[in-house]
Amino acid sequence: MEKPTLKLYKNIENNKKMDYNSRNRLKITKNVNTCFGREGCVEKMSKEINTIGVLTSGGDAPGMNAAIRAVVRTALQHGKKVKGIKKGYRGLLDEEIIDMNARSVADIIQKGGTVLYTARCDEFKTAEGQKLGAEICRKHGIDGLVVIGGDGSFMGAQKLAHLGINTIAIPGTIDLDIACTEYTIGFDTAVNTAMEAIDKVRDTSTSHERCSIIEVMGRRAGYIALWCGIANGAEDILLPERYDHDEQKIINRIIEMRKKGKTHHIIVNAEGIGHSASMARRIEAATGVETRATILGHMQRGGSPTCKDRMYASIMGAYAVDILCAGKSSRVVAYKNGEYVDYDIDEALAMKKDIDDYQYDVSVLLSN
Ligand code: ADP
Ligand code: F6P
């Protein structure tokens, strides 16, 4: 697979603007006034970045604080001013903008949620809202922006980049549904939280010899369901990407497994399929097996981030600032094939992602 980052770094290198350190991470040798267009060509950036803004948008995700902390401290290290924009694009339009220093991000790496707060903002989906957002950035001297959020937030970042604000996006969502990256901030914590909760439901399910349907988050994507399904040893794993809506098949399996002596039946159902409560009623009526539905809900979004989320979010935050200061704009930071890389935001948003066939086949095989 082509490594866009390395190619672009090479472009920069050829222009003798920067070099690498031994670990292949950018080492800035001096400030550069260049940015990169869609084809990776060098374009003139309007002016050098002095002030970097940072915001979190969409659903909060554990590890966002680690990313904010890394953005702030790396930017300060580069000699930039830092402004925190509260409540995502809503706060940008309302000018809820604060100065940040190294102390503003002390004692937050271990905390869930986001200290900058987050929001959803329909006004920002309009051309007027986006234009106003870009004007407010200019008014506050924000000439570089780091957006931490999911693919909806990326679309907002893309619009700001097209309006001339140098913008870098970092994937922050528990759903893992961003195509260009194998890692998104918060997924690891969320999936561990859900796994522990499902283990607990399993104990009571076994004691009562029940069937339990546990619904996990993920919006339209089934990654949390797939990972928990495998990690919790579920008997059925229902993913929006694969579910054939054949409930009779599930009912037959429950009856068959009872005959084989199984004392419980765990169904991990993805939010994208939903309807867990009515499914439970139908399954109980058809099988005679007591069935309960548990919707895990927002507990999956909270809690102290795992080591992985703190670590990856920290690297991504630093990386975003490094490439911004190196003259890149309109990029998405990603983790691919064991490396931190960055993609053009238009290309990243056009990419498609699906459940891995092999992982899905294994999940089916192991649930029998
Ligand atoms: P996430 O970022 O987690 O996917 P959402 O899809 O709710 O969450 O998006 C978060 C916010 O991003 C929205 O409330 C809106 O302000 C902004 N956004 C979403 N889609 C667009 C779009 N097409 N254009 C501009 N901004 C958008
Ligand atoms: O994107 C994260 C997520 O938790 C999804 O899994 C879920 O569909 C959605 O956000 C829930 O959003 P809200 O917090 O607005 O209910």
mmCIF file of C-alpha atoms and ligand atoms in Angstrom, residues 57-59 89 119-122 124-126 130 149-157 159 172-173 219, ligand 1:
data_model
loop_
_atom_site.group_PDB
_atom_site.id
_atom_site.type_symbol
_atom_site.label_atom_id
_atom_site.label_comp_id
_atom_site.label_asym_id
_atom_site.label_seq_id
_atom_site.Cartn_x
_atom_site.Cartn_y
_atom_site.Cartn_z
ATOM 1 C CA SER A 57 -16.923 17.516 18.299
ATOM 2 C CA GLY A 58 -19.622 14.838 17.992
ATOM 3 C CA GLY A 59 -19.867 12.074 20.581
ATOM 4 C CA TYR A 89 -18.635 23.801 16.220
ATOM 5 C CA ALA A 119 -21.705 19.196 20.972
ATOM 6 C CA ARG A 120 -23.596 18.553 17.792
ATOM 7 C CA CYS A 121 -24.363 21.661 15.756
ATOM 8 C CA ASP A 122 -26.757 21.593 12.812
ATOM 9 C CA PHE A 124 -22.503 24.221 11.051
ATOM 10 C CA LYS A 125 -23.849 21.933 8.324
ATOM 11 C CA THR A 126 -24.975 25.051 6.423
ATOM 12 C CA GLN A 130 -19.255 27.297 7.954
ATOM 13 C CA GLY A 149 -14.124 13.870 16.321
ATOM 14 C CA GLY A 150 -15.855 11.377 14.072
ATOM 15 C CA ASP A 151 -16.570 11.488 10.359
ATOM 16 C CA GLY A 152 -19.353 14.076 10.814
ATOM 17 C CA SER A 153 -16.838 16.358 12.507
ATOM 18 C CA PHE A 154 -14.397 15.615 9.685
ATOM 19 C CA MET A 155 -16.907 17.030 7.209
ATOM 20 C CA GLY A 156 -16.967 20.249 9.196
ATOM 21 C CA ALA A 157 -13.152 20.274 9.234
ATOM 22 C CA LYS A 159 -15.382 22.730 4.945
ATOM 23 C CA GLY A 172 -12.112 10.455 17.901
ATOM 24 C CA THR A 173 -15.080 8.096 18.140
ATOM 25 C CA ARG A 219 -24.243 3.833 15.275
HETATM 26 P P1 ADP B 1 -19.228 12.538 14.739
HETATM 27 O O1 ADP B 1 -18.232 13.598 14.491
HETATM 28 O O2 ADP B 1 -18.973 11.774 16.005
HETATM 29 O O3 ADP B 1 -19.432 11.629 13.543
HETATM 30 P P2 ADP B 1 -21.729 13.895 14.108
HETATM 31 O O4 ADP B 1 -21.984 13.108 12.883
HETATM 32 O O5 ADP B 1 -22.885 14.170 15.003
HETATM 33 O O6 ADP B 1 -20.633 13.232 15.055
HETATM 34 O O7 ADP B 1 -21.071 15.271 13.665
HETATM 35 C C1 ADP B 1 -20.630 16.208 14.622
HETATM 36 C C2 ADP B 1 -20.833 17.593 14.104
HETATM 37 O O8 ADP B 1 -20.046 17.787 12.929
HETATM 38 C C3 ADP B 1 -22.252 17.933 13.670
HETATM 39 O O9 ADP B 1 -23.085 18.254 14.732
HETATM 40 C C4 ADP B 1 -21.990 19.144 12.798
HETATM 41 O O10 ADP B 1 -21.769 20.285 13.569
HETATM 42 C C5 ADP B 1 -20.682 18.750 12.096
HETATM 43 N N1 ADP B 1 -21.006 18.171 10.787
HETATM 44 C C6 ADP B 1 -21.568 16.954 10.535
HETATM 45 N N2 ADP B 1 -21.781 16.804 9.216
HETATM 46 C C7 ADP B 1 -21.361 17.950 8.614
HETATM 47 C C8 ADP B 1 -21.321 18.417 7.267
HETATM 48 N N3 ADP B 1 -21.777 17.675 6.255
HETATM 49 N N4 ADP B 1 -20.819 19.641 7.032
HETATM 50 C C9 ADP B 1 -20.349 20.403 8.054
HETATM 51 N N5 ADP B 1 -20.372 20.022 9.338
HETATM 52 C C10 ADP B 1 -20.859 18.818 9.625
#
